[in-house]
Short mmCIF file of C-alpha atoms in Angstrom, two decimals:
data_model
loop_
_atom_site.label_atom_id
_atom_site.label_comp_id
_atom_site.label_asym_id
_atom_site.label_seq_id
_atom_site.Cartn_x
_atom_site.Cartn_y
_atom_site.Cartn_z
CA UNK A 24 0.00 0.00 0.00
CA UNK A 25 1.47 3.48 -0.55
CA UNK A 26 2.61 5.00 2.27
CA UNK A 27 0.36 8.62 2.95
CA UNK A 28 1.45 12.08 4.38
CA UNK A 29 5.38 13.14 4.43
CA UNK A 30 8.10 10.99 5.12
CA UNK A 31 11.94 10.80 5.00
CA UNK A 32 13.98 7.95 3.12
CA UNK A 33 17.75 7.79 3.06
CA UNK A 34 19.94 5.45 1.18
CA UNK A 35 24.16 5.99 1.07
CA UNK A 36 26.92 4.90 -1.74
CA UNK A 37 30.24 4.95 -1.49
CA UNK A 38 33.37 5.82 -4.07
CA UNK A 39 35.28 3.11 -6.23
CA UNK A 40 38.19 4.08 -3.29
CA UNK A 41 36.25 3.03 -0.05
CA UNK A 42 37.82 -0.41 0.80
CA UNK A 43 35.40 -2.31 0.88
CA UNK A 44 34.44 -1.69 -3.05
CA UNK A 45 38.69 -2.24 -3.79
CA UNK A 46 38.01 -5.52 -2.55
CA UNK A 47 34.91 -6.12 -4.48
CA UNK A 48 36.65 -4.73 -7.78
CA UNK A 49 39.81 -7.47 -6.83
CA UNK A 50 37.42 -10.50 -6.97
CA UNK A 51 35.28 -9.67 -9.89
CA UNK A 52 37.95 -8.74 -11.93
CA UNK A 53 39.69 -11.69 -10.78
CA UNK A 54 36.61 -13.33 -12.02
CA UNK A 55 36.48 -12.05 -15.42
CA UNK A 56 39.99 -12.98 -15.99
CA UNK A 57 38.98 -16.37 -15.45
CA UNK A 58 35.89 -16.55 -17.33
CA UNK A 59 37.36 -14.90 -20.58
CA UNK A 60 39.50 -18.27 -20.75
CA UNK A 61 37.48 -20.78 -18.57
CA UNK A 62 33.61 -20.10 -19.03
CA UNK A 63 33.05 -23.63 -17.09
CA UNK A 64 35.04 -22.33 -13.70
CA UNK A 65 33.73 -22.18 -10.06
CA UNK A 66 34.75 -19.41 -8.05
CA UNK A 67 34.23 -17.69 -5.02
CA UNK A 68 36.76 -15.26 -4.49
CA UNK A 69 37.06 -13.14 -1.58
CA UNK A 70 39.61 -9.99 -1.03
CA UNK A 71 40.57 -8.54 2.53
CA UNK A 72 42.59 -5.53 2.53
CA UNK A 73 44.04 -3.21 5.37
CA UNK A 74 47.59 -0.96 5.48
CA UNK A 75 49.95 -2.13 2.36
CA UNK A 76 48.74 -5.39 2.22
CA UNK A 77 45.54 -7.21 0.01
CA UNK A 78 44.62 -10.75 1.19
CA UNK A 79 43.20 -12.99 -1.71
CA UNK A 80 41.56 -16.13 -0.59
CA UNK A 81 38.18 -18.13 -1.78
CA UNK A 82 37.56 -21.79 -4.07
CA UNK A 83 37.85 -21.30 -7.09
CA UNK A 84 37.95 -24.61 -9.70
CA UNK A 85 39.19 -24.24 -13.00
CA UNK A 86 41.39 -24.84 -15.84
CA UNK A 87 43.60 -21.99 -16.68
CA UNK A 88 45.74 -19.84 -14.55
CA UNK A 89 45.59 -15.92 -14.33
CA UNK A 90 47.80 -13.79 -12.24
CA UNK A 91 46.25 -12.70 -9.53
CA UNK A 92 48.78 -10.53 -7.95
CA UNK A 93 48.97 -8.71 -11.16
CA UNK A 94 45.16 -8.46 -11.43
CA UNK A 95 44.64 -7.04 -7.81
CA UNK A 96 47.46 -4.62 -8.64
CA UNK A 97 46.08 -3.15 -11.84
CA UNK A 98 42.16 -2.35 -10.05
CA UNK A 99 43.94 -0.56 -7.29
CA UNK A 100 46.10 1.63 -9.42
CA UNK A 101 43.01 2.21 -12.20
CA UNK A 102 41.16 3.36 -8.75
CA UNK A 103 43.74 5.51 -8.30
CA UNK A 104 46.02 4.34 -5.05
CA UNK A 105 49.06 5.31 -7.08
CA UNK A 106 50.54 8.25 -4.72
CA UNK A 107 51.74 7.69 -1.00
CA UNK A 108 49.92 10.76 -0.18
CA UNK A 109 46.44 8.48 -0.11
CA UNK A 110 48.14 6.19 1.99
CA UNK A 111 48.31 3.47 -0.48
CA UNK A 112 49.92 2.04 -3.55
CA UNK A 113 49.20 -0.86 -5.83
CA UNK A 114 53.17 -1.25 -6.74
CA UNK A 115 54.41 -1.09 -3.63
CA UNK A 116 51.74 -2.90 -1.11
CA UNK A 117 52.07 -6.54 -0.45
CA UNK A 118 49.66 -9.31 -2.44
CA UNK A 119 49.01 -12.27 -0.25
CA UNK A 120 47.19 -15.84 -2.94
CA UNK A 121 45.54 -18.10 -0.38
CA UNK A 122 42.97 -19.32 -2.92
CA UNK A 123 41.90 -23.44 -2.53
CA UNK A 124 39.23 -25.15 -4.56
CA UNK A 125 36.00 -25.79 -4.72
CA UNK A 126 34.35 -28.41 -2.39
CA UNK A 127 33.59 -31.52 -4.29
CA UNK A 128 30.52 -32.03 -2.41
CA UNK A 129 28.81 -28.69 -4.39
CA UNK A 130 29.91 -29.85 -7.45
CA UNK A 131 28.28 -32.96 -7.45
CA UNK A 132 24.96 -31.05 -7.33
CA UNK A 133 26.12 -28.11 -9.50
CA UNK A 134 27.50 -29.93 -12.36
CA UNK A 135 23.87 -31.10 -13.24
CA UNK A 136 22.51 -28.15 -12.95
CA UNK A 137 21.50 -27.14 -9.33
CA UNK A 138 21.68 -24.14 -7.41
CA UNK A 139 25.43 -23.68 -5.74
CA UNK A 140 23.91 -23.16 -2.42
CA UNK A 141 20.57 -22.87 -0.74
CA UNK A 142 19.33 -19.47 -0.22
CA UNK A 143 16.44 -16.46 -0.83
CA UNK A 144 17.13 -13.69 -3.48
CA UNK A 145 15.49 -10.15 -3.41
CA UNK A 146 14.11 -8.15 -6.26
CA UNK A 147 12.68 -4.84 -6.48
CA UNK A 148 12.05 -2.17 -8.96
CA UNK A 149 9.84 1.47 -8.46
CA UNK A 150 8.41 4.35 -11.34
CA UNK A 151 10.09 6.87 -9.02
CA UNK A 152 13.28 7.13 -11.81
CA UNK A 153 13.93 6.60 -15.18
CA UNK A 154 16.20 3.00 -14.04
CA UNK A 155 13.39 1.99 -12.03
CA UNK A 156 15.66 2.73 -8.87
CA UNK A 157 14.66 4.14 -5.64
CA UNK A 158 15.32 7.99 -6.22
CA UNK A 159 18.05 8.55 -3.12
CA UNK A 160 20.26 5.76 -4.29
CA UNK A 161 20.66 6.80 -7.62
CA UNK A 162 21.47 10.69 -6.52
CA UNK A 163 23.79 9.33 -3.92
CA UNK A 164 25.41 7.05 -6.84
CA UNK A 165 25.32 9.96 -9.32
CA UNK A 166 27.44 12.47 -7.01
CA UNK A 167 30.20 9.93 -6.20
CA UNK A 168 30.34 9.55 -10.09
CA UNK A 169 30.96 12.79 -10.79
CA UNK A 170 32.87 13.14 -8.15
CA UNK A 171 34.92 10.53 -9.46
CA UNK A 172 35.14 12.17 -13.33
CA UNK A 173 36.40 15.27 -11.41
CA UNK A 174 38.89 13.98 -9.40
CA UNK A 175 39.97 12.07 -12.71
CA UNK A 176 40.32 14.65 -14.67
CA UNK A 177 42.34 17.11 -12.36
CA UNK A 178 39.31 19.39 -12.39
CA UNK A 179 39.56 18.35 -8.38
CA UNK A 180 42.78 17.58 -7.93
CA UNK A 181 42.88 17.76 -4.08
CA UNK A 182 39.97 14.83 -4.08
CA UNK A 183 41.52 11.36 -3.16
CA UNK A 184 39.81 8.01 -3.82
CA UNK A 185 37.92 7.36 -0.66
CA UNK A 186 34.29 9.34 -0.28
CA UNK A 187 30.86 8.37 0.57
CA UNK A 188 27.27 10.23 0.01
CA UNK A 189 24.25 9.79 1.13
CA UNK A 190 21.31 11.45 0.07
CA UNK A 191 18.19 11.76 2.18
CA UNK A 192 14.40 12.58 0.32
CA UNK A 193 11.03 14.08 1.33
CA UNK A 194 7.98 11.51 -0.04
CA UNK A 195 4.40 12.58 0.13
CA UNK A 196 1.95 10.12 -0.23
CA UNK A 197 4.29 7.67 -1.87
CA UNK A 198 6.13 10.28 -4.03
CA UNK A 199 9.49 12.04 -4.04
CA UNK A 200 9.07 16.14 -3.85
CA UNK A 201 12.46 17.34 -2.61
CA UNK A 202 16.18 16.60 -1.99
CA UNK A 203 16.26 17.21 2.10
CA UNK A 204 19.54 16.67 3.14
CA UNK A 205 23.04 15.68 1.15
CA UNK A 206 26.11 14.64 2.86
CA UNK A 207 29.57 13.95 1.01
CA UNK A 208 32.91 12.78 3.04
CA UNK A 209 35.59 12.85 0.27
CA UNK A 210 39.12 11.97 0.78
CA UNK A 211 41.39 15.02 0.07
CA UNK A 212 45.11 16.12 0.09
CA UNK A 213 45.94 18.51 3.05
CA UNK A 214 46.79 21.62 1.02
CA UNK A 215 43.22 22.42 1.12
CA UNK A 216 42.98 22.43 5.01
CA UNK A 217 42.37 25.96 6.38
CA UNK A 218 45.00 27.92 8.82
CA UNK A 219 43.41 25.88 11.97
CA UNK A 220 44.54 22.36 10.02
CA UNK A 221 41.15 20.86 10.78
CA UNK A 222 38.94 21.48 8.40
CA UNK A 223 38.89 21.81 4.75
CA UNK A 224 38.22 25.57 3.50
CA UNK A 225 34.79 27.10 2.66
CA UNK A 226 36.29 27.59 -1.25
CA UNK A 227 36.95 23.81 -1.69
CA UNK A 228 33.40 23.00 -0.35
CA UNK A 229 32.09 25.52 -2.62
CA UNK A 230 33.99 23.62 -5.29
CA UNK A 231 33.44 19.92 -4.76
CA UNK A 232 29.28 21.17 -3.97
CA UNK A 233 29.51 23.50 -7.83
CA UNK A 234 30.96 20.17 -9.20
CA UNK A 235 30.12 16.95 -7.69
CA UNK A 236 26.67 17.74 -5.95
CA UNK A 237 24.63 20.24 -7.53
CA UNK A 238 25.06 18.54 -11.24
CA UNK A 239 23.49 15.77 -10.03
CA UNK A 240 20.62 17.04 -7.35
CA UNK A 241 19.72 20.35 -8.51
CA UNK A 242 15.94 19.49 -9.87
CA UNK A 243 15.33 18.43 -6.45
CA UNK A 244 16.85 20.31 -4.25
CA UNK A 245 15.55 23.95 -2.75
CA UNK A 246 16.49 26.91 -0.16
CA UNK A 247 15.74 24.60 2.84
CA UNK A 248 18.02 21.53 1.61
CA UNK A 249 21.43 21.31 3.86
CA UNK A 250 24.28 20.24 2.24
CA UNK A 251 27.37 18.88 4.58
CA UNK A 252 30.39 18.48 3.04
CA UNK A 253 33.03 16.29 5.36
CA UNK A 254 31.05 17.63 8.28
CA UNK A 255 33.83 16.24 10.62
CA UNK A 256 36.41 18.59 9.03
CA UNK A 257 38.64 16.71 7.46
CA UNK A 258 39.35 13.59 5.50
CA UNK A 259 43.12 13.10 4.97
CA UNK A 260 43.63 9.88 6.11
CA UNK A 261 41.24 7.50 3.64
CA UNK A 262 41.14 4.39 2.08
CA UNK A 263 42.81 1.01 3.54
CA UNK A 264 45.10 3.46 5.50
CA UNK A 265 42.13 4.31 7.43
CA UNK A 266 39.80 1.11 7.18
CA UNK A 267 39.98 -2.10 6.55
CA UNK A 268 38.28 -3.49 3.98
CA UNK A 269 36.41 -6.85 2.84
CA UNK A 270 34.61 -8.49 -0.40
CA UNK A 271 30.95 -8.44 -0.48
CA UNK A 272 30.17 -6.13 2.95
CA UNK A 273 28.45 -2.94 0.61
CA UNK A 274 25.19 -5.08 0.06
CA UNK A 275 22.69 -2.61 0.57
CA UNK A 276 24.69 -0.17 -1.58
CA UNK A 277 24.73 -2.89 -4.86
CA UNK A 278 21.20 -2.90 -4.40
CA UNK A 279 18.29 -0.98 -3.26
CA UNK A 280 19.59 1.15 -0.94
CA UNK A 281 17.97 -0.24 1.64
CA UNK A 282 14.40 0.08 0.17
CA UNK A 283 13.53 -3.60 0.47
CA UNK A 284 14.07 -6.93 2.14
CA UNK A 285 17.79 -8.23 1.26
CA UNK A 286 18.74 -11.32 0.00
CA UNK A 287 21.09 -14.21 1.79
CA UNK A 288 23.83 -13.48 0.15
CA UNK A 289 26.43 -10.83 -1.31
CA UNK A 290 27.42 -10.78 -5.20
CA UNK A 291 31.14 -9.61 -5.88
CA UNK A 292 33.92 -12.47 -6.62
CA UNK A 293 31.06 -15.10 -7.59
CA UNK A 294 30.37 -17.04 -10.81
CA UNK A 295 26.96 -17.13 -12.10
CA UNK A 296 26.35 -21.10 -10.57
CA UNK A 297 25.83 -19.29 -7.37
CA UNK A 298 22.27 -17.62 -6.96
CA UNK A 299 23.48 -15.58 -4.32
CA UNK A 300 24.08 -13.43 -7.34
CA UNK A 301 22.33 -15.01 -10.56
CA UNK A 302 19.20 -15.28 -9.20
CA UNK A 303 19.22 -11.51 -7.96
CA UNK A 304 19.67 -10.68 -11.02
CA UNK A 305 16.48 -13.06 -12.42
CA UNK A 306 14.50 -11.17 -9.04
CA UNK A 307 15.39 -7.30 -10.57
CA UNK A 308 14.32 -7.79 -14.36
CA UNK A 309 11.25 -9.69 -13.24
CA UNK A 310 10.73 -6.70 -10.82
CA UNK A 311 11.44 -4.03 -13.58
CA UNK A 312 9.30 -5.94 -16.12
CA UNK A 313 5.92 -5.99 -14.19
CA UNK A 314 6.76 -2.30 -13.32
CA UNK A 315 7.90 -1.31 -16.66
CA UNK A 316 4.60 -3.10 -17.68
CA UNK A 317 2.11 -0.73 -15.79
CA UNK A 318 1.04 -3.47 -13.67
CA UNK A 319 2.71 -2.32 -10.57
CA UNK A 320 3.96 1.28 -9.78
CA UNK A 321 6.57 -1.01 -7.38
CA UNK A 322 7.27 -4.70 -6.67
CA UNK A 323 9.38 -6.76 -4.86
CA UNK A 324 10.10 -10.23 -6.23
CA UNK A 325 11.85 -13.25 -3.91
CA UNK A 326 13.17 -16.31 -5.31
CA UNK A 327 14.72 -19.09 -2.82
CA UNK A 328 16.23 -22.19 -3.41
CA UNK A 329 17.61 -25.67 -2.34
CA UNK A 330 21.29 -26.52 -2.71
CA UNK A 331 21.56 -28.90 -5.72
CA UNK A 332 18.24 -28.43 -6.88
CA UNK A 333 17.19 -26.94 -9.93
CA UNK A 334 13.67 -25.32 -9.31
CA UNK A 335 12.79 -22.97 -6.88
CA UNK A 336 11.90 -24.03 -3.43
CA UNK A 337 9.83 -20.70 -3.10
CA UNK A 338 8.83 -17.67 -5.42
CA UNK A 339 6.67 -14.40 -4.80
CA UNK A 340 5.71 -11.19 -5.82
CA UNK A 341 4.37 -8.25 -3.66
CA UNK A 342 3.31 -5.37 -5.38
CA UNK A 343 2.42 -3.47 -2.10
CA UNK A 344 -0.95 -2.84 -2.82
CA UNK A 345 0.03 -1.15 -6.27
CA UNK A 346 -0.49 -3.67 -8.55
CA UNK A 347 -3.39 -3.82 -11.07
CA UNK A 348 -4.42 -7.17 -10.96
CA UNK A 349 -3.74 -9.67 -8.15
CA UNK A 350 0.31 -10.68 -6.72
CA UNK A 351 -1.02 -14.16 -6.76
CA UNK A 352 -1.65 -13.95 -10.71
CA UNK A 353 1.96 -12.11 -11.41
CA UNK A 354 3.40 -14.98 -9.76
CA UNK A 355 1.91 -17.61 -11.57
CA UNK A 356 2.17 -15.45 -15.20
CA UNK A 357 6.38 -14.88 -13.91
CA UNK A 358 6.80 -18.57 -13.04
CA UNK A 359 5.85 -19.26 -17.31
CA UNK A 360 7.47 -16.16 -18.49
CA UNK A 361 11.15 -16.22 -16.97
CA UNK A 362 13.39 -19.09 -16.46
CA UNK A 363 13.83 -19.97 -12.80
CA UNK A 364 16.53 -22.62 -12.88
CA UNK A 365 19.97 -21.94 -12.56
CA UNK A 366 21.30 -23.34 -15.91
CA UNK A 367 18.22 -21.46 -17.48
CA UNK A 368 19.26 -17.97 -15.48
CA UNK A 369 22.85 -18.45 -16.58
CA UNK A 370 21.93 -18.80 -20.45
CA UNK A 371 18.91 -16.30 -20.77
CA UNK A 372 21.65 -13.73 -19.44
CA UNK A 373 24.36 -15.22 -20.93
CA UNK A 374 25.88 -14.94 -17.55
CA UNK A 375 28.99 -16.77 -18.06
CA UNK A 376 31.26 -13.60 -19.76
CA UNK A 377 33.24 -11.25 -18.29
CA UNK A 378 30.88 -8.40 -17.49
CA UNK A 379 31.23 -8.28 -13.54
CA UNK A 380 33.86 -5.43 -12.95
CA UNK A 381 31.56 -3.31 -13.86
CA UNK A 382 29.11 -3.91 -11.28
CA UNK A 383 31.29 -3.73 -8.55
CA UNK A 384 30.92 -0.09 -8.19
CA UNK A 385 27.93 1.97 -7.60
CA UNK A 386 25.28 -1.10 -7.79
CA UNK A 387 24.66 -3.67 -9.70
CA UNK A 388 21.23 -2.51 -10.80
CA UNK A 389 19.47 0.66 -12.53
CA UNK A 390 22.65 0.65 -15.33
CA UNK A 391 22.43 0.70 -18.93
CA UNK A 392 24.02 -2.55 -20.92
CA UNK A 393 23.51 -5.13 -18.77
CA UNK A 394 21.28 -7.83 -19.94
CA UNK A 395 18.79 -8.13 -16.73
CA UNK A 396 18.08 -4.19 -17.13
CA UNK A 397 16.61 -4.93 -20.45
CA UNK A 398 12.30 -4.32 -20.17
CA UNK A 399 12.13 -7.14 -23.15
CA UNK A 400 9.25 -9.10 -21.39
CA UNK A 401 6.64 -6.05 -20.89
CA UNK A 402 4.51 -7.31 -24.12
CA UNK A 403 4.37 -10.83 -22.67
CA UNK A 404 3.52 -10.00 -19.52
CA UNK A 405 0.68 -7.25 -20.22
CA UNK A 406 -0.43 -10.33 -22.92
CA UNK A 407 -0.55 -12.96 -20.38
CA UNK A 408 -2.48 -11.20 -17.24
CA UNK A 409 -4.87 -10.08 -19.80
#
């Protein structure tokens, strides 16, 4: 049911710099590396990472090598941990390769085409945005991004890698009216700290709000929005300097942004055998395609399974009260529409290519190009309830 009078709804990303994302980036590049020569591999590959030093560890069952040293080294310097002054450097910190393989005891129930593991998987999609996304995730997203191109490009050169947003919005009766509040903790070089050495100068704010914020929030936004800008004071010390940081702990920022129920499981560093992450991916486009569809202004689609079984254990939808004909009859119509199994998942997506990297920062969902963003099964759906 949509939720009447005014309320408040936050949701928070964070930079390709924070560690935690580093260490997603690691494994799923890691994983594409493997898949471009071995589409047939296992793996589940976790990163740690903490002061000059990235731990690599996981199964992972296949037949080619890749270097994963090299790898880890390459997505820290692309970040941008190439400088001692961000207290980190992808040449000089120290790669640790504890990887082992996969238990034989999946495999027997994966190779004929079970689920990798038992487990429930969350969809969701909302009208509130173009990508079907919950509004304050994709402005939080959309600041760090530009915040990103700036820092990039010199037009920020003070910025370091490390920053998070968060982005909170005013709803009336359901719908988003106004940007409320906006904070942004960047990483940044100390030149830019005023004479007291504890804050970062009005100017700079000025700058990173002109160029990362504004551009991104300023149809929303009004005179009463406050904008804090490293409301601490200052940022210098960032990234695994700072904070450790650990593969697959940023799950509410891949996803919603905290507007729904979460799955079981994290994504980053996993092949597609494991519906921790292929079978979020079948949950969002089955989500986006009943909204996209006009026969839910939002809906929120589980999917659970059995280790080594093929079919789901359990599958719903819940439109919240917005759908225009019945939850019970989107389930059944979703169950004919879209594969379910795991083998089916993996080849309607064509799942097992080298496309992760690329979701390892700023979500996995509401991007263009990715094959379970596509709103190809509107027609069949609005055909079928009919």
């Amino acid at each position: 049911m949509i939720r009447k009078g005014k309320f408040y709804f936050t949701s928070e990303s964070v930079s390709k710099g924070h560690p935690d994302k580093v260490c997603d980036q690691i494994s799923d590049a890691i994983l594409d590396e493997i898949l471009s020569k071995d589409k047939t591999a296992r793996v589940a590959c976790e990163t740690y990472i903490t002061r000059g030093l990235v731990i690599v560890g996981g199964e992972i069952t296949t037949r080619t090598w890749v270097d994963v040293e090299q790898i880890a080294r390459n997505v820290i310097k692309d970040i941008g941990y190439t400088d001692s002054k961000f207290g980190f450097n992808g040449d000089t910190c120290a790669v640790v390769n504890v990887i082992g393989k996969q238990s034989p005891d999946i495999s027997q129930g994966v190779d004929v085409g079970g689920a990798g593991d038992q487990g429930l998987m969350v969809g969701y999609a909302v009208n509130e945005t173009l990508e079907y996304m919950p509004l304050p995730l994709v402005l939080a997203n959309d600041i760090l991004k530009n915040l990103e191109k700036a820092r990039k490009t010199k037009t920020l050169p003070y910025v370091g890698p490390d920053a998070k947003s968060q982005v909170t919005v005013e709803y009336v009766d359901g719908k988003p009216m106004r940007v409320d509040t906006i904070v942004l903790s960047t990483q940044h070089t100390e030149d830019i700290l005023d004479k007291t050495g504890n804050k970062i100068t009005e100017k700079s704010k000025k700058e990173i709000e002109a160029v990362a914020i504004l551009p991104a929030v300023k149809k929303w936004i009004d005179k009463d929005t406050k904008i804090y800008i490293n409301p601490t004071g200052k940022f210098v010390i960032g990234g695994p300097q700072s904070d450790t940081g650990l593969t697959g702990r940023k799950i509410i920022v891949d996803t919603y942004g905290g507007r729904c129920p979460h799955g079981g499981g994290a994504f980053s560093g996993k092949d597609p055998t494991k519906v921790d992450r292929s079978a979020a991916y079948m949950a969002r486009y089955i989500a986006k395609n009943i909204v996209a569809a006009k026969l839910a202004s939002e809906c929120t689609v589980q999917i659970a399974y059995a280790i080594g079984r093929d079919e789901p254990v359990g599958f719903y939808v819940d439109t919240d009260g917005t759908g225009t004909v019945a939850d019970e009859k989107l389930a059944a119509v979703a169950r004919k529409i879209f594969p379910l199994t795991p083998r089916g998942i993996i080849e309607h997506f064509k799942l097992r290519s080298p496309i992760y990297l690329q979701t390892a920062a700023y979500g996995h969902f509401g991007r263009k190009g990715l094959p379970w963003e596509t709103t190809d099964k509107v027609s069949a759906l609005q055909k079928a309830v009919k």
